[in-house]
Tab-separated table of C-alpha atoms and ligand atoms in Angstrom:
chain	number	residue	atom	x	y	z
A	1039	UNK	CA	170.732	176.185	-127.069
A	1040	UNK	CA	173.640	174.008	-125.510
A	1041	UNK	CA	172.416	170.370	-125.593
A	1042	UNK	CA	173.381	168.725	-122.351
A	1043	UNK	CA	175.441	165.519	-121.658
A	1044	UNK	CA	175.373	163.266	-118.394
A	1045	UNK	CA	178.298	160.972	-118.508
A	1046	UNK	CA	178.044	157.829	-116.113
A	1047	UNK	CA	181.196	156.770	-114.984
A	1048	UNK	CA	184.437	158.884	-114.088
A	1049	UNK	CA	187.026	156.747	-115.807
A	1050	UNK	CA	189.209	156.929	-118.408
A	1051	UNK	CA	186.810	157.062	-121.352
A	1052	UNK	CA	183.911	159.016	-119.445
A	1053	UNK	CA	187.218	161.884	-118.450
A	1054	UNK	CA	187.716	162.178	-122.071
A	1055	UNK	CA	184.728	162.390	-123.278
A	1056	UNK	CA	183.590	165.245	-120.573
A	1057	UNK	CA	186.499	167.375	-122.107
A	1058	UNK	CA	186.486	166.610	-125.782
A	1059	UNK	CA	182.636	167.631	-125.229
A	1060	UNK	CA	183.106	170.576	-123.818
A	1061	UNK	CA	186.045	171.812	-126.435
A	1062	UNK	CA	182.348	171.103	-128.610
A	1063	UNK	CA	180.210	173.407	-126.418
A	1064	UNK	CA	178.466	170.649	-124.615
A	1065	UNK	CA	177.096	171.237	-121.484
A	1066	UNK	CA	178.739	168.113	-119.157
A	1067	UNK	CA	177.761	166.119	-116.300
A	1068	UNK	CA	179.488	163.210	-114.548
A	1069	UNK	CA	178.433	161.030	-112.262
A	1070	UNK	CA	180.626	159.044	-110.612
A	1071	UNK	CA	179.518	155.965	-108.059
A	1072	UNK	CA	182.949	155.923	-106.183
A	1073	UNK	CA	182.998	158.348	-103.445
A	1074	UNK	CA	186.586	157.664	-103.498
A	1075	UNK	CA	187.172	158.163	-106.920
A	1076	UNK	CA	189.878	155.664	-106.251
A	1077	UNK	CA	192.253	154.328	-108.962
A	1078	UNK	CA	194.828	151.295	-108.214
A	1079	UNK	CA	198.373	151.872	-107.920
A	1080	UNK	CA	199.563	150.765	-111.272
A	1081	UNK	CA	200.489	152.272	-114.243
A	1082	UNK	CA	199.379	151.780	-117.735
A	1083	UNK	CA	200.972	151.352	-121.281
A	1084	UNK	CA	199.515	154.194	-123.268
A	1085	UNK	CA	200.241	154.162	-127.222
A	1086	UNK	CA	201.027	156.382	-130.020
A	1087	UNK	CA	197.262	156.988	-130.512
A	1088	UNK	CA	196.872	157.918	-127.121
A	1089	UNK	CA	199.521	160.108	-127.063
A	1090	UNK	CA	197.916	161.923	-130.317
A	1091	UNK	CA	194.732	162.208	-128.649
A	1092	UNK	CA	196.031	163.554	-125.503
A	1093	UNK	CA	197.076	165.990	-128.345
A	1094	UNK	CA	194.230	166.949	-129.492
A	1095	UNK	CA	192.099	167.482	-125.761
A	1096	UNK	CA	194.721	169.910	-124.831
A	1097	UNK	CA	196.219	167.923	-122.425
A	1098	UNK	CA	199.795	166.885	-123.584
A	1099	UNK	CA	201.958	168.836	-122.092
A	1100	UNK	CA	200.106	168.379	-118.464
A	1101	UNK	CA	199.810	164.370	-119.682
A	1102	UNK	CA	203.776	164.028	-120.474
A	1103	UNK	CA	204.391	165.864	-117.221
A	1104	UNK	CA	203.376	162.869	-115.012
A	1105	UNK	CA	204.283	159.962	-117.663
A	1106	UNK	CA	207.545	158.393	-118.856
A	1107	UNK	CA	207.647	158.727	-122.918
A	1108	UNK	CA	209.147	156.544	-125.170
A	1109	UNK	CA	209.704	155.694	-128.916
A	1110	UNK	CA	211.199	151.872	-128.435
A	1111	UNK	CA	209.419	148.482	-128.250
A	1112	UNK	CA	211.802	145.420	-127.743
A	1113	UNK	CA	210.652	142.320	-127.885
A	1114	UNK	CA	212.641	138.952	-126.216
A	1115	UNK	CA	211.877	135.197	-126.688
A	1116	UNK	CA	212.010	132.030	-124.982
A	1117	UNK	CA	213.470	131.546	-121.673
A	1118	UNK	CA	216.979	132.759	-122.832
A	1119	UNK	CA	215.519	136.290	-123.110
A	1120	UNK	CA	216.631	136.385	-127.026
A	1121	UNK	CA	216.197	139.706	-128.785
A	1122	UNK	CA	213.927	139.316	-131.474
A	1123	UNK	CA	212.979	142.580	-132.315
A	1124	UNK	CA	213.775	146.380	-131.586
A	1125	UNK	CA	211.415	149.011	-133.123
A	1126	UNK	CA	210.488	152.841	-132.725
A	1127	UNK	CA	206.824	153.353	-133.522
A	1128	UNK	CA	205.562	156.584	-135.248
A	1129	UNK	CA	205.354	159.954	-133.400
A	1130	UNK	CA	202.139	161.135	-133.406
A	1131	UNK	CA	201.904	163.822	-131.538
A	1132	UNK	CA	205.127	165.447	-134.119
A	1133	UNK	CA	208.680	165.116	-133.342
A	1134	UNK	CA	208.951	167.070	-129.904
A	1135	UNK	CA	207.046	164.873	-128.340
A	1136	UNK	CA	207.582	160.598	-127.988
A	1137	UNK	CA	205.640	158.306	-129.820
A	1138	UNK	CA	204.905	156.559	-126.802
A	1139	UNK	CA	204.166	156.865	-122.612
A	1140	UNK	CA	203.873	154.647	-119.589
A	1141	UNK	CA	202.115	156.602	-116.833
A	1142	UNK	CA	200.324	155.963	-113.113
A	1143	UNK	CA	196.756	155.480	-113.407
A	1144	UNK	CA	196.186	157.788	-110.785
A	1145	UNK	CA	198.084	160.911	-112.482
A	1146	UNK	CA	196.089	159.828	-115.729
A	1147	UNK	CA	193.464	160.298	-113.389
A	1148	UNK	CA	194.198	163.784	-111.967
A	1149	UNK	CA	195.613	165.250	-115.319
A	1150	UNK	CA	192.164	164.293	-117.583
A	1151	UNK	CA	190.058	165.346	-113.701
A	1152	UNK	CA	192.055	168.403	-113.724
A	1153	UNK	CA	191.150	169.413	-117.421
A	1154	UNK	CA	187.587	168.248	-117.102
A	1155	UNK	CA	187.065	170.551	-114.217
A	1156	UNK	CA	188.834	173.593	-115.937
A	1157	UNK	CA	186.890	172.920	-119.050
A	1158	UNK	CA	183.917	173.448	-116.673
A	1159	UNK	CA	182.286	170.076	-116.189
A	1160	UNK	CA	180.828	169.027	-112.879
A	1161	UNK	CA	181.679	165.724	-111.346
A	1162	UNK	CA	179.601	164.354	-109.041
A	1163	UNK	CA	181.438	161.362	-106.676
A	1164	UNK	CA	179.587	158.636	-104.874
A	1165	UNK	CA	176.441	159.266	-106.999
A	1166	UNK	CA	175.076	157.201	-109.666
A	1167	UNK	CA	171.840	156.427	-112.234
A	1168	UNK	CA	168.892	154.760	-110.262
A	1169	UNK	CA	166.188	155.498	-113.631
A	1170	UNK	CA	166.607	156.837	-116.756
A	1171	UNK	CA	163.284	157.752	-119.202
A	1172	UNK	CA	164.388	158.447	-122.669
A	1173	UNK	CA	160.966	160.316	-124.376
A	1174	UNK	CA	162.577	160.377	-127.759
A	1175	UNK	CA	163.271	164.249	-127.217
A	1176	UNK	CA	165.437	164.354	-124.103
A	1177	UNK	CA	166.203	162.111	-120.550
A	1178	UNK	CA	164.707	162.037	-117.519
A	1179	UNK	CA	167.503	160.642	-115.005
A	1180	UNK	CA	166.623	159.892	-111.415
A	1181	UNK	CA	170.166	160.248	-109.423
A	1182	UNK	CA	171.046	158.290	-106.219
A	1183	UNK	CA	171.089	161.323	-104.688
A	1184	UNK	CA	167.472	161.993	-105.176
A	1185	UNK	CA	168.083	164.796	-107.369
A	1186	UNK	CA	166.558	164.677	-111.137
A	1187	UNK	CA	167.374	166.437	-113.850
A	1188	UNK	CA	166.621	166.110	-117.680
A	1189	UNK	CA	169.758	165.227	-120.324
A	1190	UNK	CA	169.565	165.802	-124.221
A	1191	UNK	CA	172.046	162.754	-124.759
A	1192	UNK	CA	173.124	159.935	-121.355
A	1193	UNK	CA	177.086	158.663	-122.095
A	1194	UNK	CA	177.728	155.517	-120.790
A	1195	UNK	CA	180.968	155.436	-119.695
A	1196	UNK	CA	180.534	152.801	-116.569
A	1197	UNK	CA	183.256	150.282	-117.442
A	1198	UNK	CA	183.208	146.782	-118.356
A	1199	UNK	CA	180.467	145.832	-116.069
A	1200	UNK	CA	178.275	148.635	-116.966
A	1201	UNK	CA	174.874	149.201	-115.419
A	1202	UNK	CA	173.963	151.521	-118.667
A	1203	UNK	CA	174.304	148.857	-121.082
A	1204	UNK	CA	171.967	146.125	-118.810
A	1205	UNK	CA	169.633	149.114	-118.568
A	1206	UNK	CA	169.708	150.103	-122.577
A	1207	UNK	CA	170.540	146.224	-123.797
A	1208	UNK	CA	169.430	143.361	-120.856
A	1209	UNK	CA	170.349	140.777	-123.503
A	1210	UNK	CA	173.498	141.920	-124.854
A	1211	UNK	CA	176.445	139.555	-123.875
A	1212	UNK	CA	177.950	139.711	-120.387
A	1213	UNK	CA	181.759	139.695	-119.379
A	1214	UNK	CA	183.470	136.435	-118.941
A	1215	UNK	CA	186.654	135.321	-117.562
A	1216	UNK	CA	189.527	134.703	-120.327
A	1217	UNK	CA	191.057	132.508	-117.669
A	1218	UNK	CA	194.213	134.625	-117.415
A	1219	UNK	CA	194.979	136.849	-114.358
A	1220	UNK	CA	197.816	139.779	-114.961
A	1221	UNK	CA	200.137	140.882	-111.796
A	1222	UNK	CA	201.670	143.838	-112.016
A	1223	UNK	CA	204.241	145.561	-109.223
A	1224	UNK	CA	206.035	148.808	-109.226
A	1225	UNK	CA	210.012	148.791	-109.265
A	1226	UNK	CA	212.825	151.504	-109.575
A	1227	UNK	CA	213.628	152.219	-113.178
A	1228	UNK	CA	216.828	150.843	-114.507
A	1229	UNK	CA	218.762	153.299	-116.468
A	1230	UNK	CA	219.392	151.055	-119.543
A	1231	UNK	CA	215.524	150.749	-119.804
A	1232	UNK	CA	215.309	152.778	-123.491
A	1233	UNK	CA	211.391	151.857	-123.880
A	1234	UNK	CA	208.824	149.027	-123.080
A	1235	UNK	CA	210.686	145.719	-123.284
A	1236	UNK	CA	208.009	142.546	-123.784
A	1237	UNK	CA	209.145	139.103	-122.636
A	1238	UNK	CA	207.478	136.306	-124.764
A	1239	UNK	CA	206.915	132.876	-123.959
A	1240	UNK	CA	206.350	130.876	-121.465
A	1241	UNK	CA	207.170	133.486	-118.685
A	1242	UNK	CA	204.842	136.434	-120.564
A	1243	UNK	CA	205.744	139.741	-118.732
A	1244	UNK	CA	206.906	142.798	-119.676
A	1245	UNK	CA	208.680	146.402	-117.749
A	1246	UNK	CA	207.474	149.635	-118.694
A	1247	UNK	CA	209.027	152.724	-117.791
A	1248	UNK	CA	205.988	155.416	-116.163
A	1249	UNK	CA	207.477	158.242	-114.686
A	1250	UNK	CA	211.178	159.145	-114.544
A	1251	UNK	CA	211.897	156.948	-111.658
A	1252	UNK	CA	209.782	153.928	-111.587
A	1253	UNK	CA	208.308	151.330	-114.026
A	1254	UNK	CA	206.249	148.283	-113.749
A	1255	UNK	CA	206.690	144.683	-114.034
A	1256	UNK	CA	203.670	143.093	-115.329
A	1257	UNK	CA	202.926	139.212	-116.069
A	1258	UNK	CA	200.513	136.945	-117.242
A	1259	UNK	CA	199.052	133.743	-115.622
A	1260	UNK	CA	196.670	131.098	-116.358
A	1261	UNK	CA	194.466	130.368	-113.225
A	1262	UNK	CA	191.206	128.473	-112.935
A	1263	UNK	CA	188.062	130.422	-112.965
A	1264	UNK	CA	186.974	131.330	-109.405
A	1265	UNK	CA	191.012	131.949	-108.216
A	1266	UNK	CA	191.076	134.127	-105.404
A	1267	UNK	CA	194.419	135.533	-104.410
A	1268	UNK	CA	194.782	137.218	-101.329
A	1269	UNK	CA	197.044	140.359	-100.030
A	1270	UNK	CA	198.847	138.242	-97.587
A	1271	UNK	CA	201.391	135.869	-99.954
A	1272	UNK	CA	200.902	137.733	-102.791
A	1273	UNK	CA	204.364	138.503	-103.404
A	1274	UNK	CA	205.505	135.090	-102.917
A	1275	UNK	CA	202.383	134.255	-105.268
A	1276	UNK	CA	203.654	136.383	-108.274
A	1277	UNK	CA	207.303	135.391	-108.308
A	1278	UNK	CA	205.936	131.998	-108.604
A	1279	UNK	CA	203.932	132.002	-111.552
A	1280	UNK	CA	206.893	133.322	-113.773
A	1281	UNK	CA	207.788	130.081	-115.861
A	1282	UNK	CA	211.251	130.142	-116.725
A	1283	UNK	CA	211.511	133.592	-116.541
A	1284	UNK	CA	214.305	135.042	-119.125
A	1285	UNK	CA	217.613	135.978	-117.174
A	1286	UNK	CA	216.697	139.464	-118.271
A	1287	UNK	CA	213.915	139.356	-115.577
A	1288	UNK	CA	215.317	137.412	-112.885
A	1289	UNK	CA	216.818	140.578	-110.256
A	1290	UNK	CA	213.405	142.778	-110.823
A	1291	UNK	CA	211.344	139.814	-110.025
A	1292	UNK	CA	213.285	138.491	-107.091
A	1293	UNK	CA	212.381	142.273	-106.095
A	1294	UNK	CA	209.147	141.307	-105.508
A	1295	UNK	CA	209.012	141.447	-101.767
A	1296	UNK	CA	205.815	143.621	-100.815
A	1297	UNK	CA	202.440	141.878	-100.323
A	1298	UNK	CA	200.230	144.585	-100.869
A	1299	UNK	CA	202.739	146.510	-103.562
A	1300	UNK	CA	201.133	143.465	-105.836
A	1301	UNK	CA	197.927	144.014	-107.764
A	1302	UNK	CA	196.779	141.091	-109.485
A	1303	UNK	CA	193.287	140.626	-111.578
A	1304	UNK	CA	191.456	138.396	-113.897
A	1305	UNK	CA	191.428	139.871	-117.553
A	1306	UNK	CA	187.819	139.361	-118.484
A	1307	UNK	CA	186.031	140.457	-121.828
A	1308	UNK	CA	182.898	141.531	-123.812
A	1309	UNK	CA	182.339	142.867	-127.085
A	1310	UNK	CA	179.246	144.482	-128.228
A	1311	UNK	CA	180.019	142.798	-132.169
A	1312	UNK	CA	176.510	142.335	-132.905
A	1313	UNK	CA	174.639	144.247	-131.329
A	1314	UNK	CA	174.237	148.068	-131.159
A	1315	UNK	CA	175.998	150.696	-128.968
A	1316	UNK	CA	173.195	152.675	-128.416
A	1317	UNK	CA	169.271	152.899	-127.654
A	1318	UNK	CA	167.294	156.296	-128.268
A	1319	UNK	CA	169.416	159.033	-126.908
A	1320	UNK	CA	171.802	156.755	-124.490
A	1321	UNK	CA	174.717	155.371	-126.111
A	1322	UNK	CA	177.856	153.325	-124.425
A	1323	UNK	CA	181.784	153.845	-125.035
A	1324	UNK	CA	185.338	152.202	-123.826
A	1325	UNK	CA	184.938	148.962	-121.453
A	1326	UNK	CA	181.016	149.404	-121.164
A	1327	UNK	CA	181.040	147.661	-125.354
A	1328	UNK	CA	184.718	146.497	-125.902
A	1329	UNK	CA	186.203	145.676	-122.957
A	1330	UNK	CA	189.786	143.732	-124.331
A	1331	UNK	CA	192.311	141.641	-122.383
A	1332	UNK	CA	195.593	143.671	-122.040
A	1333	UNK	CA	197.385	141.499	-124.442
A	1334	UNK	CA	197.852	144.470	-127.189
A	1335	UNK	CA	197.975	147.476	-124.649
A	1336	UNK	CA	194.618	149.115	-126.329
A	1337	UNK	CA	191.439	148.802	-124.100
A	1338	UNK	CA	192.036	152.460	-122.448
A	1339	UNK	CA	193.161	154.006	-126.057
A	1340	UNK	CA	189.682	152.574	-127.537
A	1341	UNK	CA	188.161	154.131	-124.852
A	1342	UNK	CA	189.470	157.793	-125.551
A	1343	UNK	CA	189.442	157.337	-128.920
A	1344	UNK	CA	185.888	156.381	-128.729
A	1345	UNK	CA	185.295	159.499	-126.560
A	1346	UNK	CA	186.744	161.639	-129.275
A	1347	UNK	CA	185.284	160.038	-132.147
A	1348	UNK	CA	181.594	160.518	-130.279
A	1349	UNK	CA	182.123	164.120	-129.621
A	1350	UNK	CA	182.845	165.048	-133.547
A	1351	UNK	CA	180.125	162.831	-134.191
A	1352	UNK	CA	177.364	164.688	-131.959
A	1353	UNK	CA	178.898	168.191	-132.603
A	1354	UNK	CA	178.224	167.253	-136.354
A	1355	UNK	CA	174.753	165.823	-136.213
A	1356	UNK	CA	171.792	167.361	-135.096
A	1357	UNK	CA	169.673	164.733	-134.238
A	1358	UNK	CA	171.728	162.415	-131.889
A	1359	UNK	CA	170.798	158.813	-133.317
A	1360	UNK	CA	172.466	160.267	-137.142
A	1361	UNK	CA	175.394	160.738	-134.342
A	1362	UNK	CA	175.720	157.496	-132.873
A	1363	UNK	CA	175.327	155.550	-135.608
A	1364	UNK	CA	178.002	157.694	-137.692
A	1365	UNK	CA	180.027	156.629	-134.329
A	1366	UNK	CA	179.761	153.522	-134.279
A	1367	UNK	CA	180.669	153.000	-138.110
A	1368	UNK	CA	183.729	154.554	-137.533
A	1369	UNK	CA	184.800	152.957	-134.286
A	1370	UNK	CA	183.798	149.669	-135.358
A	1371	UNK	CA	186.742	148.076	-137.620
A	1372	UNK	CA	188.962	149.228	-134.773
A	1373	UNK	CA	187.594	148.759	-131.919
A	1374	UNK	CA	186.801	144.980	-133.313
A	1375	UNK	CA	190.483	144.086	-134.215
A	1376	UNK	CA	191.568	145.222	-131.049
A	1377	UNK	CA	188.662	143.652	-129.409
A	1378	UNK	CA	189.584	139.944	-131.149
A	1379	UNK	CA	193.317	139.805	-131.770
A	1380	UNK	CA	193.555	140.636	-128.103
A	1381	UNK	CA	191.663	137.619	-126.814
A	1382	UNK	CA	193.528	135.572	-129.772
A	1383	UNK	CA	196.840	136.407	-128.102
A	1384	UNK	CA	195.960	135.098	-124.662
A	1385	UNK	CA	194.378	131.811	-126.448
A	1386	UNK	CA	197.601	131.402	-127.649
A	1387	UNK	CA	199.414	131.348	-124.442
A	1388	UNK	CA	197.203	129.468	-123.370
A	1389	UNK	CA	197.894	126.800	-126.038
A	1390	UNK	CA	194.097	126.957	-126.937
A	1391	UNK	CA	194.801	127.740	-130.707
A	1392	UNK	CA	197.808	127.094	-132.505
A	1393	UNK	CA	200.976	129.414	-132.523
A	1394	UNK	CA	200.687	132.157	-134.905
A	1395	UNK	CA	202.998	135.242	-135.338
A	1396	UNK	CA	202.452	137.727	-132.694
A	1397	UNK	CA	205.552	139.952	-134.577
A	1398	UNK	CA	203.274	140.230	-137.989
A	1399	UNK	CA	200.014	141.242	-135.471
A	1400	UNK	CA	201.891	143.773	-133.678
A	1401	UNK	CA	202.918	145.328	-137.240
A	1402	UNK	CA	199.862	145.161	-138.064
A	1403	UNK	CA	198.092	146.456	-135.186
A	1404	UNK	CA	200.590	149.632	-134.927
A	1405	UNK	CA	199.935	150.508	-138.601
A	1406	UNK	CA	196.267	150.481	-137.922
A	1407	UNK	CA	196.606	152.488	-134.595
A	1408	UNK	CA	198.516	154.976	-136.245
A	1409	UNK	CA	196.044	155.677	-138.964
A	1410	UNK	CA	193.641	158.651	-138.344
A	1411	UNK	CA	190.357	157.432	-136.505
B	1320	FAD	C1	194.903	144.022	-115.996
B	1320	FAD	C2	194.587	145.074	-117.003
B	1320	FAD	C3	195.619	145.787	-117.607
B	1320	FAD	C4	195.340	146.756	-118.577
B	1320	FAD	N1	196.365	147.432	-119.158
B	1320	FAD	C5	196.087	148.324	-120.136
B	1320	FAD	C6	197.122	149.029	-120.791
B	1320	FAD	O1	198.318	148.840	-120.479
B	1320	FAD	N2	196.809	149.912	-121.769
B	1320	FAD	C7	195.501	150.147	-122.126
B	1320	FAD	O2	195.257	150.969	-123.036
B	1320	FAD	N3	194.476	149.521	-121.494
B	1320	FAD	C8	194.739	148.627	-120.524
B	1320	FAD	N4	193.720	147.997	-119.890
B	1320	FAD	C9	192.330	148.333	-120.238
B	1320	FAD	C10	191.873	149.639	-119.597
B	1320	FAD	O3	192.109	149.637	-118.207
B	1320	FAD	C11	190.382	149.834	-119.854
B	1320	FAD	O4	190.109	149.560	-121.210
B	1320	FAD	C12	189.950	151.258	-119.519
B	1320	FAD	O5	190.100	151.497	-118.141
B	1320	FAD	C13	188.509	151.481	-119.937
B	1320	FAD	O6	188.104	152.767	-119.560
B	1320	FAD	P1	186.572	153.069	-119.249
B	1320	FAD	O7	186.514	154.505	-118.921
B	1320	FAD	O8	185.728	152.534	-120.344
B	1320	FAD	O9	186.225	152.178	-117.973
B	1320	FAD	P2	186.820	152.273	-116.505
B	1320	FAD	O10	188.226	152.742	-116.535
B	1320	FAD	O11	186.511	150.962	-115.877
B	1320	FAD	O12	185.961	153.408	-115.801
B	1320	FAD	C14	184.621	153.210	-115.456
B	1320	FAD	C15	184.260	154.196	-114.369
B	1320	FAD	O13	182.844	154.144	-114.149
B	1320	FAD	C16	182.597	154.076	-112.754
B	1320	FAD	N5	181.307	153.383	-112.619
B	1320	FAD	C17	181.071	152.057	-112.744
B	1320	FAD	N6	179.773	151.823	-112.612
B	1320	FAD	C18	179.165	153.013	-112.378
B	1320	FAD	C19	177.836	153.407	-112.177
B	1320	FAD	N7	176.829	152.523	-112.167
B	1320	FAD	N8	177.556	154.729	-111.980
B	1320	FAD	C20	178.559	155.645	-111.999
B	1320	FAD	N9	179.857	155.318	-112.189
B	1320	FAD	C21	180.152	154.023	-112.393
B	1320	FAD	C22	183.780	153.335	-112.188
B	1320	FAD	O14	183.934	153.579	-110.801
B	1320	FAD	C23	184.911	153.909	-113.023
B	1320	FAD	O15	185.420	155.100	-112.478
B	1320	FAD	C24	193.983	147.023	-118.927
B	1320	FAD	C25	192.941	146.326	-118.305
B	1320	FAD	C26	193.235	145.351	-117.351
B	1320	FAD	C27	192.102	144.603	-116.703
C-alpha cells in the first residue's frame, strides 16, 4: 500500500520534498498556514548543488527558465574594491547547463508549486497542525480546519521557527539573533555582470544576477538586538549602513531610492547539533533543524538537499525510524559545516573572533558542496 506523507510547511524544503516523494510513490500532503502563500520580493543565490538537485526532481529546465545562471564567483576586498579572486565552480547539472543560478523567490516558488501539483500532491493554504498523535504505527493529525486524517510519516518542513519541532522536541534549542540584519534591493542588471560578485570588508555586500534583467544588491549590518526598521526611510536606512563601500558599488547603491523596494531582516540561527531530528514517525528538515545565517549562500540548498536525501532514505527503509536515522547520518557532516562556518563568518565581521581566511573556507565549502550527498 502507498504510505502517506503530510508535509507542514509550503516552503522551499517542504516543495521539494512533496515532489522528490512523489517521484518515490508517496502519497503527499501539504499544509500550508499562509493563506497567501506569500513569498518576499527578493531573490536568492542558489548553488551548484542546488542546481544538481533541481536536476534530479525534474525541474531544471522549468527552474533555469525563471533564474539567471552562472559559472563565475568574484570576490573584491577592502574599500578599494580590489580583485582578489575570480573562479568558475563545477557544473553539476553537466555542461549544458551553468554551475550556478540567482533566481526570485517567488518563481522558485511557482516552479517547485507547479511540479508539486503536477506530481499530484495536494496543498492545502491557510491551514495548519493543531494535534498530532503518533501510535507508533501511523499519525493522527487534527488540522485547523477541523478536518483529521491519519499519516504513516508527518514532515516538518515549518521553517526556522517551527511549531513541529516545539511539538516533537520542547527542549531543543530556540533561534537567536546573530546580531546582523541583511538588506537586500532589486536593481537592473549591468551587462558586464559575468556572475555573483562578493564585496568583502567593511562594506559586506554582494550583486547577483536572477533573471535576465535584474539582480540584487544585498548587504550586511550589525544592529542591536531588538532593531526595528520601518518601510518609511528604509532606503535612506540601507545606503547608510554601507561602510566605505568599494567604488565598484557606489552608482547601484546610490540607486537605492524606493522605501518599500527594501527588504531588510535579522539573520537568526539554530542548529539541532545534539539533539535528534526526529521523534517516532515525525521528523524535521531545512530551517525547522539548521537554520544558517546567509553568510555561505546554503540554508535553502540544505533544505532541498535534505528533502532529497529523506525521500531515498524512506523509499529504502521499511520501517520509518531505520529511515530517519539513515537521514540524519548522512545529512549531518554537511548540514553542520554549513550550519557553523556560516555563523563563524558573521563573527568575523563582527570582529568577535579573529580574522581567518574566508578564500580557504569558500574552497573548502565548494569542494564539499560539490561532492555527492
Ligand atoms: C536574509 C536571508 C538571506 C538568505 N539567502 C539565502 C541564499 O542566498 N541562498 C540560500 O540557499 N539560502 C538563503 N537563506 C536561507 C533560506 O531562505 C532558508 O534556509 C530556506 O528558506 C529554508 O527553507 P525551509 O523550507 O526549511 O523554510 P521556509 O522557507 O521558512 O519555509 C517554511 C514554510 O512553512 C510555513 N509554515 C511555518 N509555520 C507553519 C505551520 N505551523 N504550519 C504550516 N506551515 C507553516 C511558512 O509559511 C513557510 O511557507 C537566506 C536566509 C535569510 C534569512
Amino acid at each position: 500500500m502507498q504510505r502517506k506523507v503530510l508535509i507542514v510547511g509550503g516552503g522551499i524544503g517542504g516543495l521539494t520534498a512533496a515532489i522528490a516523494l512523489c517521484r518515490k510513490g508517496f502519497v503527499v500532503e501539504i499544509v500550508e498556514r499562509d493563506p497567501e502563500w506569500s513569498v518576499y520580493g527578493v531573490g536568492i543565490i542558489q548553488q551548484m548543488n542546488v542546481v544538481r538537485a533541481m536536476k534530479e526532481i525534474g525541474v531544471l529546465d522549468a527552474y533555469l527558465s525563471r533564474a539567471r545562471g552562472f559559472d563565475r564567483t568574484t570576490i573584491f576586498v577592502g574599500p578599494g574594491g580590489a580583485k582578489e579572486a575570480s573562479f568558475d565552480t563545477p557544473k553539476l547539472a553537466g555542461p549544458d547547463y551553468p554551475s550556478n543560478a540567482g533566481i526570485r523567490r517567488k518563481d522558485l516558488q511557482q516552479v517547485l508549486g507547479d511540479a508539486a501539483r503536477a506530481a499530484g500532491v495536494t496543498i492545502r493554504l491557510g491551514v495548519t497542525v493543531e494535534a498530532m498523535a503518533d501510535d507508533g504505527a501511523g499519525v493522527d493529525v487534527t488540522l485547523s480546519d477541523g478536518s483529521a486524517a491519519r499519516f504513516d510519516i508527518v514532515v516538518g518542513a515549518d521553517g526556522i521557527y517551527s511549531r513541529t519541532r516545539a511539538a516533537i522536541l520542547p527542549d531543543a534549542p530556540r533561534p537567536r539573533y546573530t546580531g546582523q540584519w541583511v538588506w537586500r534591493y532589486n536593481l537592473p542588471l549591468p551587462a558586464d555582470l559575468d556572475g555573483i560578485h562578493i564585496f568583502a570588508g567593511p562594506c559586506n555586500a554582494g550583486l547577483v544576477p536572477i533573471t535576465d534583467a535584474l539582480m540584487y544588491l544585498f548587504l550586511v549590518s550589525e544592529e542591536p538586538e531588538g532593531h526595528f526598521q520601518p518601510v518609511e526611510g528604509a532606503a535612506a536606512a540601507m545606503r547608510s549602513r554601507a561602510r566605505m563601500p568599494a567604488p565598484q558599488l557606489v552608482p547601484h547603491l546610490e540607486a537605492i531610492t524606493e522605501d518599500a523596494g527594501v527588504v531588510a531582516r535579522p539573520i537568526e540561527a539554530v542548529f539541532l547539533e545534539h539533539e535528534p531530528w526526529h521523534v517516532g514517525r515525525v521528523v524535521l528538515i531545512g530551517d525547522a533543524v539548521h537554520a544558517s545565517s546567509p553568510h555561505l549562500a546554503q540554508g535553502a540548498g540544505m533544505a532541498i538537499e535534505d528533502a532529497l536525501v529523506l525521500a531515498e532514505e524512506l523509499a529504502r527503509h521499511a520501517a520509518p525510524e531505520d529511515a530517519f536515522a539513515a537521514y540524519r547520518a548522512r545529512r549531518f557532516e554537511r548540514v553542520r559545516h554549513v550550519a557553523l562556518n556560516s555563523l563563524k563568518v558573521g563573527e568575523m565581521q563582527m570582529g568577535l573572533i579573529p580574522p581567518f581566511d574566508v578564500g580557504a573556507l569558500t574552497g573548502q565549502t565548494i569542494r564539499m558542496m560539490a561532492g555527492p550527498i
